[in-house]
PDB file of C-alpha atoms and ligand atoms in Angstrom:
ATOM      1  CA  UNK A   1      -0.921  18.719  -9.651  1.00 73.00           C
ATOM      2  CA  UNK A   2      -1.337  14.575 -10.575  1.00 88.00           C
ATOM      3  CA  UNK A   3      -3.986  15.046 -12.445  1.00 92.00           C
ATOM      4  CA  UNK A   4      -4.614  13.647 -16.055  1.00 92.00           C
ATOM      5  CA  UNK A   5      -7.467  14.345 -18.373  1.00 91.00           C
ATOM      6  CA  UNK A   6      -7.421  11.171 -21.083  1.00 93.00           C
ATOM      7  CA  UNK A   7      -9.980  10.013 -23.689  1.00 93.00           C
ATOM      8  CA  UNK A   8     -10.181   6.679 -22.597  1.00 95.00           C
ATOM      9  CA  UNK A   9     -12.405   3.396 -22.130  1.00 97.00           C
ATOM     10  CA  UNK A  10     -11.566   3.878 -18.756  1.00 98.00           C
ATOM     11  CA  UNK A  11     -11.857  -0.490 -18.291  1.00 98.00           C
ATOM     12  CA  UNK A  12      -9.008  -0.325 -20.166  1.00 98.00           C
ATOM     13  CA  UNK A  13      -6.491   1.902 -17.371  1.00 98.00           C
ATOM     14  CA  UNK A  14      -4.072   0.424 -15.647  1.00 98.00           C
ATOM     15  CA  UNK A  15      -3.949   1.794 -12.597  1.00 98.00           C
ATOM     16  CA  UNK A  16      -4.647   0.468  -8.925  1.00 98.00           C
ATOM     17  CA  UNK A  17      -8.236   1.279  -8.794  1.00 98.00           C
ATOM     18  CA  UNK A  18     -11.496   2.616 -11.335  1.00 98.00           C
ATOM     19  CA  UNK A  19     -14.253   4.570 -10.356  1.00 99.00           C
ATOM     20  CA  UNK A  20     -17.493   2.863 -11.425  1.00 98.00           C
ATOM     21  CA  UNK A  21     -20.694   5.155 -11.837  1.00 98.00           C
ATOM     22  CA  UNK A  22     -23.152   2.626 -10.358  1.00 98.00           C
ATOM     23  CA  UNK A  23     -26.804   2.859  -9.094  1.00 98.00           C
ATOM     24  CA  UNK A  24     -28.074   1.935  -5.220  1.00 98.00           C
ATOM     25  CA  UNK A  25     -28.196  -1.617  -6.159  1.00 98.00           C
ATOM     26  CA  UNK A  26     -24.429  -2.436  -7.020  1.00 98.00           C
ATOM     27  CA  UNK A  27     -26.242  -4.845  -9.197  1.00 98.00           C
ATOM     28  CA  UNK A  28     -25.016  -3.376 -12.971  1.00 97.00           C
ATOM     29  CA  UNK A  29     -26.623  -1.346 -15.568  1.00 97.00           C
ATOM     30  CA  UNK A  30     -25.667   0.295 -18.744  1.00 96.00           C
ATOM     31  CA  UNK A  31     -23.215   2.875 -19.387  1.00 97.00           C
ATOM     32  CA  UNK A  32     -19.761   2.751 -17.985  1.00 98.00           C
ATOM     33  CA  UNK A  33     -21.594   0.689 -15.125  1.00 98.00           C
ATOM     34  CA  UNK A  34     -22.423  -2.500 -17.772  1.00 98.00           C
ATOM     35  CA  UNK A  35     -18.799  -1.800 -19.712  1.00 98.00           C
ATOM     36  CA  UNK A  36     -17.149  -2.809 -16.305  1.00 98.00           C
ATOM     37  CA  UNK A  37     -19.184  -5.443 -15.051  1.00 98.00           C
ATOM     38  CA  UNK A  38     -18.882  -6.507 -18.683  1.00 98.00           C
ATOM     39  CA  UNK A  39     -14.824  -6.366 -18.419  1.00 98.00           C
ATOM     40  CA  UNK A  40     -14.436  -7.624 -15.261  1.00 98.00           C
ATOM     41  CA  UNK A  41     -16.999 -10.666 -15.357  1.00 98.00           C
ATOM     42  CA  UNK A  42     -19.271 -12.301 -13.361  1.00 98.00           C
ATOM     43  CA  UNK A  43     -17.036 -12.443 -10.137  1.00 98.00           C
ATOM     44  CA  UNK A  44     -17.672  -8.652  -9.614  1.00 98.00           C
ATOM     45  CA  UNK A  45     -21.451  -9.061  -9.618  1.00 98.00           C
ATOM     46  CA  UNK A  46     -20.765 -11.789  -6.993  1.00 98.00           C
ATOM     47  CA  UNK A  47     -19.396  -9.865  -4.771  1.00 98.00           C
ATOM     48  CA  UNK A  48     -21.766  -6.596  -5.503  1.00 98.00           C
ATOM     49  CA  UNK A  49     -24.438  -8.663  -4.055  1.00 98.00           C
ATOM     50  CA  UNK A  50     -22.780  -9.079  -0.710  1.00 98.00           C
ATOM     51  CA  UNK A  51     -22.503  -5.100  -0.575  1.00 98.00           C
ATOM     52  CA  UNK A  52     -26.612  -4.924   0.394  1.00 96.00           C
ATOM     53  CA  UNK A  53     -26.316  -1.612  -1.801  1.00 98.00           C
ATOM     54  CA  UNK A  54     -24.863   1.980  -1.790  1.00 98.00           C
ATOM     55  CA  UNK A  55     -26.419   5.304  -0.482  1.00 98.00           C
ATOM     56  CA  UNK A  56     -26.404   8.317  -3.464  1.00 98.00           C
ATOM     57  CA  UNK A  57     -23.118  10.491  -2.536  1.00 98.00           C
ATOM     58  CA  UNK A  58     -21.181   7.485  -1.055  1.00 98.00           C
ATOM     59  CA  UNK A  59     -18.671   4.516  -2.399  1.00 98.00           C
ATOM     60  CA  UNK A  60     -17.622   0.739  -1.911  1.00 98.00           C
ATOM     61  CA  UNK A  61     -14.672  -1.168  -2.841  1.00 98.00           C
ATOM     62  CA  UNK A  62     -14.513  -4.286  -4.532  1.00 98.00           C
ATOM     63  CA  UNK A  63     -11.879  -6.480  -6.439  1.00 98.00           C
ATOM     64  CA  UNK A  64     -10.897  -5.920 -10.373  1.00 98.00           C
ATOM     65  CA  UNK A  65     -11.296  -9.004 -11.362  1.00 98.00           C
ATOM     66  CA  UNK A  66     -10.304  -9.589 -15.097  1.00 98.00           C
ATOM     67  CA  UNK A  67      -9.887  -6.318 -15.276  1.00 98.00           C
ATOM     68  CA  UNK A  68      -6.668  -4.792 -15.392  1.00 98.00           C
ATOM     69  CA  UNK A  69      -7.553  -2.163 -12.005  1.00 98.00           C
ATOM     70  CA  UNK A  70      -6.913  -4.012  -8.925  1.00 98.00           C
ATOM     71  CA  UNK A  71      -9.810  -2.672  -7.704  1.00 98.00           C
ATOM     72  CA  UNK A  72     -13.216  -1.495  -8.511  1.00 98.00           C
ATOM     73  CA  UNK A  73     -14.496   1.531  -6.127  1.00 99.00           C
ATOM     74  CA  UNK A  74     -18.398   1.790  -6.711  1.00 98.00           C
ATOM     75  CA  UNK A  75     -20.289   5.155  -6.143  1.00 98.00           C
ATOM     76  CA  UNK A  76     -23.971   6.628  -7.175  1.00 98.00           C
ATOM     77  CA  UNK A  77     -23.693   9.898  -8.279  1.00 98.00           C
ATOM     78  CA  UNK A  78     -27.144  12.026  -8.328  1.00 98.00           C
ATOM     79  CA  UNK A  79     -29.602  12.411 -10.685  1.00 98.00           C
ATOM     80  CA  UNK A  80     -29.995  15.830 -11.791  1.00 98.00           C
ATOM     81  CA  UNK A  81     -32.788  17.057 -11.433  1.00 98.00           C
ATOM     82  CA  UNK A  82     -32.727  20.528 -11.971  1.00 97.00           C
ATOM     83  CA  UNK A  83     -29.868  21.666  -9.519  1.00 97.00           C
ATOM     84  CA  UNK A  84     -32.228  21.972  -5.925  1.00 97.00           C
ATOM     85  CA  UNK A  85     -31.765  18.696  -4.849  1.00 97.00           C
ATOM     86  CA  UNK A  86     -28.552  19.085  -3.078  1.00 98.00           C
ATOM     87  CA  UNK A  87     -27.124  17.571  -6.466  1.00 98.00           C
ATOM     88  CA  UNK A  88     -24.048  19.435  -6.206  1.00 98.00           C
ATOM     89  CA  UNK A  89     -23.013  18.418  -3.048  1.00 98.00           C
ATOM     90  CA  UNK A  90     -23.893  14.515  -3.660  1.00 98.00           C
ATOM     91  CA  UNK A  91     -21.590  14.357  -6.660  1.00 98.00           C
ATOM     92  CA  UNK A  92     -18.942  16.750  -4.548  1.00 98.00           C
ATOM     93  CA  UNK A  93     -19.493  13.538  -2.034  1.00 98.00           C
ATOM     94  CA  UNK A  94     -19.129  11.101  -4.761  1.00 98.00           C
ATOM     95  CA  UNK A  95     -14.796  12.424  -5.245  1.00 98.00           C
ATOM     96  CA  UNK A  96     -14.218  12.809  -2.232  1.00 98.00           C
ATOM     97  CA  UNK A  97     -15.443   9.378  -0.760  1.00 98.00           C
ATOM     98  CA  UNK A  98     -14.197   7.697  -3.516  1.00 98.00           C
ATOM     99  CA  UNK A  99     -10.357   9.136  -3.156  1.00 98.00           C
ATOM    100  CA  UNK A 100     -11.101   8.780   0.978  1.00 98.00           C
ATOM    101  CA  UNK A 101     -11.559   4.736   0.555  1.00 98.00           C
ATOM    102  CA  UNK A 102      -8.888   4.575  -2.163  1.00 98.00           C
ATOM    103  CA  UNK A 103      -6.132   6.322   0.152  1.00 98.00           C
ATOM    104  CA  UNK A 104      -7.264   3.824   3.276  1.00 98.00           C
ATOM    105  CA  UNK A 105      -7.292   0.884   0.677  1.00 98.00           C
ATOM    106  CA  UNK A 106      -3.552   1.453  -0.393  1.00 97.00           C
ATOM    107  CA  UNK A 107      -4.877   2.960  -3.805  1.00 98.00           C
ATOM    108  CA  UNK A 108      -1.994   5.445  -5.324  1.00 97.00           C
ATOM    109  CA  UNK A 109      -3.605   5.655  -8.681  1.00 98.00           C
ATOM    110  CA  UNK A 110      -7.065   6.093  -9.592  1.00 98.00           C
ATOM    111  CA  UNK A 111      -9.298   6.772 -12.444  1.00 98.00           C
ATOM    112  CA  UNK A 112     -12.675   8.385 -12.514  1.00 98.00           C
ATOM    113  CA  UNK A 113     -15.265   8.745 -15.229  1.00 98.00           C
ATOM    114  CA  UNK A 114     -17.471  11.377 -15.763  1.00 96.00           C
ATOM    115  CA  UNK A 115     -19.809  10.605 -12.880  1.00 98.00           C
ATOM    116  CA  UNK A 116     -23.395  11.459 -13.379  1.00 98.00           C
ATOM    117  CA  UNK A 117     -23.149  13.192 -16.614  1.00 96.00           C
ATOM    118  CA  UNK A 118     -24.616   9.926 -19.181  1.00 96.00           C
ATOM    119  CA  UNK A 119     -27.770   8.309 -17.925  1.00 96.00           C
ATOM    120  CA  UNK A 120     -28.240  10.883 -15.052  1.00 97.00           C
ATOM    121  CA  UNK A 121     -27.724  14.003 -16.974  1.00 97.00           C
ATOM    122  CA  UNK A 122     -25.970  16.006 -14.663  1.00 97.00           C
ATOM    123  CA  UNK A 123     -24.750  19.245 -16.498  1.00 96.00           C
ATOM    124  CA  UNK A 124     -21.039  18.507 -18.151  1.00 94.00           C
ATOM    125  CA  UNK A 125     -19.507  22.080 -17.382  1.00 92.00           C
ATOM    126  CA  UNK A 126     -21.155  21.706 -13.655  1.00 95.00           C
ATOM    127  CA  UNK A 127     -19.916  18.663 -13.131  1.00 95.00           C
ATOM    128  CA  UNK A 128     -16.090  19.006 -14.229  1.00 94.00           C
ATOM    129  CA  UNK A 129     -15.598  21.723 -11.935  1.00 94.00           C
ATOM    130  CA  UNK A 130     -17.441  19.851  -9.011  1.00 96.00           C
ATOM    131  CA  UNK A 131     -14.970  17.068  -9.933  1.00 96.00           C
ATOM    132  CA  UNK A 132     -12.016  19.124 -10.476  1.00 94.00           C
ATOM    133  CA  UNK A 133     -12.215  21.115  -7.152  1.00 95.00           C
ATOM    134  CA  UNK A 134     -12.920  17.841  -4.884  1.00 97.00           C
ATOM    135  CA  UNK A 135      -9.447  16.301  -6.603  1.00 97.00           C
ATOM    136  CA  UNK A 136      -7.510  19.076  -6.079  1.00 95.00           C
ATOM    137  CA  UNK A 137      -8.583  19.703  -2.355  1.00 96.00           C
ATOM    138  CA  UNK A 138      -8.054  15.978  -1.951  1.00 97.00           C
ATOM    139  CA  UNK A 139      -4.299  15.982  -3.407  1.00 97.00           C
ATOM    140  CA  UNK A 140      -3.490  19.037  -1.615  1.00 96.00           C
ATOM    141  CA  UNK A 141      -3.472  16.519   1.631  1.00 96.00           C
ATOM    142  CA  UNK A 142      -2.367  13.241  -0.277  1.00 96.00           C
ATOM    143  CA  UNK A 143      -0.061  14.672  -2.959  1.00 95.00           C
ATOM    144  CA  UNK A 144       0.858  11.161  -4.193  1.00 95.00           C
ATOM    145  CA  UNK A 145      -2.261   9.719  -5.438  1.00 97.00           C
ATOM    146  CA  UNK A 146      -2.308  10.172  -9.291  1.00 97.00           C
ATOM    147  CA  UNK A 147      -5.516  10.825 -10.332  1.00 97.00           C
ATOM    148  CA  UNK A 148      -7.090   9.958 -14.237  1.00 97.00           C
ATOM    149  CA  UNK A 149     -10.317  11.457 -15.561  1.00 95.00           C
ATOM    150  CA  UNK A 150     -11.403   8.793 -18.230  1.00 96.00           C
ATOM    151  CA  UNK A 151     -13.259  10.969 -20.749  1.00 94.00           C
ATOM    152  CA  UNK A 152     -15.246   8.927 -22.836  1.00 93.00           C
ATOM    153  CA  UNK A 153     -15.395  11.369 -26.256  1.00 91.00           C
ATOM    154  CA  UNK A 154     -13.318  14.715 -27.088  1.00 88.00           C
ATOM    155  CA  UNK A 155     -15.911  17.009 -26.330  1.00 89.00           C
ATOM    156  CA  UNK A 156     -15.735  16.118 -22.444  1.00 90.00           C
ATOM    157  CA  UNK A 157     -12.266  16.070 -22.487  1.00 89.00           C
ATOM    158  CA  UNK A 158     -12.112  19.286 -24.039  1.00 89.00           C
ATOM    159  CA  UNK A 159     -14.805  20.567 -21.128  1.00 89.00           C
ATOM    160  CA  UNK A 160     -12.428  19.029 -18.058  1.00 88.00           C
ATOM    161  CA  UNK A 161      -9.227  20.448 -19.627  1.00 86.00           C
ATOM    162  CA  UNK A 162     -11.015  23.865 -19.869  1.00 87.00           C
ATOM    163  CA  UNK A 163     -12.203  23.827 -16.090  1.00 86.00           C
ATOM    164  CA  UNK A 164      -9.072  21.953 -15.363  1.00 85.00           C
ATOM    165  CA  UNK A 165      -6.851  24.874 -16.947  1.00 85.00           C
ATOM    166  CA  UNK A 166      -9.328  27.743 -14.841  1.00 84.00           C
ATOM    167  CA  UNK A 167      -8.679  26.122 -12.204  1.00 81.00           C
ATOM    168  CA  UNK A 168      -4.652  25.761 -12.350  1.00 79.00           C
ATOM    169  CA  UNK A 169      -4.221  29.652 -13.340  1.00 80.00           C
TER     170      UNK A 169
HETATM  171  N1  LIG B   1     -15.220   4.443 -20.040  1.00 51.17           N
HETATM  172  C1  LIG B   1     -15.235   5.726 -19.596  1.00 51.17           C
HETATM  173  N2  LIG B   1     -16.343   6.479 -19.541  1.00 51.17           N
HETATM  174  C2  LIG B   1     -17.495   5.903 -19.983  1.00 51.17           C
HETATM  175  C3  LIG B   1     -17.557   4.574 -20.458  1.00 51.17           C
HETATM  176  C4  LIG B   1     -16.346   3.837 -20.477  1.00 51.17           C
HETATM  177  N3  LIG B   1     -16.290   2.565 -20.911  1.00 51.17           N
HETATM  178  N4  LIG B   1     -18.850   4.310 -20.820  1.00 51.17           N
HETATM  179  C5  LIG B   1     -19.554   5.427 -20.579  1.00 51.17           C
HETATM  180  N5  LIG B   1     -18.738   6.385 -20.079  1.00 51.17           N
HETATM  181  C6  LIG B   1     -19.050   7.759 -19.685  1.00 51.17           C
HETATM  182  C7  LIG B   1     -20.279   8.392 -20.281  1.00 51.17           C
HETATM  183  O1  LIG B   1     -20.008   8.891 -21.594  1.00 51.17           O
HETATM  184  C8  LIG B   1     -20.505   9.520 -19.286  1.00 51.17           C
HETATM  185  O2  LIG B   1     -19.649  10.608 -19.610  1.00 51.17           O
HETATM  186  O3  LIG B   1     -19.324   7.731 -18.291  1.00 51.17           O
HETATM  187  C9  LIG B   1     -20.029   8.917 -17.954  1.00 51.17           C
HETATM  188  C10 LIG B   1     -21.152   8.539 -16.990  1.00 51.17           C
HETATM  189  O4  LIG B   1     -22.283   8.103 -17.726  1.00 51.17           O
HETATM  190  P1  LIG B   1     -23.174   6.845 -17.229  1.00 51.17           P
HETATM  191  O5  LIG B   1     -22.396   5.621 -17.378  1.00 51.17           O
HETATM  192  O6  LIG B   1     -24.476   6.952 -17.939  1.00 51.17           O
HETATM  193  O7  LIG B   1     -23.365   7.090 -15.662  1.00 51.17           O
HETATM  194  P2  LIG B   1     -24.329   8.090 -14.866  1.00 51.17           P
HETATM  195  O8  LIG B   1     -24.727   9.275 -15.686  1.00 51.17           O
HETATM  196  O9  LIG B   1     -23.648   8.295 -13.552  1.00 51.17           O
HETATM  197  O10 LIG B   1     -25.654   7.202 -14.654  1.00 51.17           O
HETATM  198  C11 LIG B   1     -25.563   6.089 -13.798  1.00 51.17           C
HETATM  199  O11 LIG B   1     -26.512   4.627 -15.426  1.00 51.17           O
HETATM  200  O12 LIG B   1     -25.499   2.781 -16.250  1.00 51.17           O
HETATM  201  C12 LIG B   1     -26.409   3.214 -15.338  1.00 51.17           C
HETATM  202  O13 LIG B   1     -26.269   1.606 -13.545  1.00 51.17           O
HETATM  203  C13 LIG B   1     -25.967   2.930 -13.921  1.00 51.17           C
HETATM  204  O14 LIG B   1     -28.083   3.542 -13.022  1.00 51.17           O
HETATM  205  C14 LIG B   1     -26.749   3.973 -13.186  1.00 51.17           C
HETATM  206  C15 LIG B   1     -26.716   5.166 -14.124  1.00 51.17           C
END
């Protein structure tokens, strides 16, 4: 299956397109959010602002600017807040938007971070198998996207490749 768990800063990838974990405003914040708005400058903010915003669960596309993705895909995963707020299926919507407007954008690589699991605290171990099962349903019908997880420390590479492995045997 074409998909790759990698410690990485994922602004650093070289692939077609990066997932960014944004907020409803498209306008920037911290996390991996600020590290690509910081990477790709000012031009991405530009055209953020002519987006008018993005619904939790969905995803926009925007250019990479100076960074080295040729695109920028924008979603807002949800906030957990305790699991009874339809979280699961938000961030389940988050994937499989994200790989929907990559495929009808031309994308054929793509990297994702670890949506919802910094700022929004979205359980790790929850949240790789959410992510795991929406790529793997979505490659089963476009088998030649190649898909990155960018883990951003060991420990949540060490969680994907554990739900990643349970999920390939
Ligand atoms: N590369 C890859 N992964 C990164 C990077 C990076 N440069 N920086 C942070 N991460 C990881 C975090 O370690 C975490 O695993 O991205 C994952 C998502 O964490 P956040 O960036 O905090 O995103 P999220 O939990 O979805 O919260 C989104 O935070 O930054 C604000 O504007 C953003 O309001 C939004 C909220």
């Amino acid at each position: 299956m074409n998909i790759e768990v990698v410690c990485a800063d994922i602004t650093y990838l070289e692939v077609d397109a990066i997932v960014n974990a944004a907020n409803t405003s498209l306008l920037g914040g911290g996390g991996v959010d600020g590290a690509i708005h910081r990477a790709a400058g000012p031009r991405l903010l530009a055209e953020c602002r002519t987006l008018g915003g993005c619904p939790t669960g969905e995803a926009r596309i925007t250019g990479g600017y100076d960074l080295p993705a040729r695109f920028v895909i924008h979603t807002v995963g949800p906030v957990w807040r305790g699991g009874h707020k339809n979280e699961e299926a938000l961030l389940a919507s988050c994937y499989r938007n994200s790989l929907e407007l990559a495929a009808a954008s031309g994308v054929s690589s793509i990297a994702f971070p670890f949506i919802s699991t910094g700022v929004y605290r979205f359980p790790i171990a929850r949240a790789s198998r959410i992510a795991l099962r929406e790529v793997a349903a979505f490659l089963a019908t476009h088998p030649e996207m190649h898909v990155t997880i960018a883990c951003f420390s060991d420990q949540d590479r060490a969680t994907y490749s554990q739900a990643l492995h349970v999920l390939t045997n």
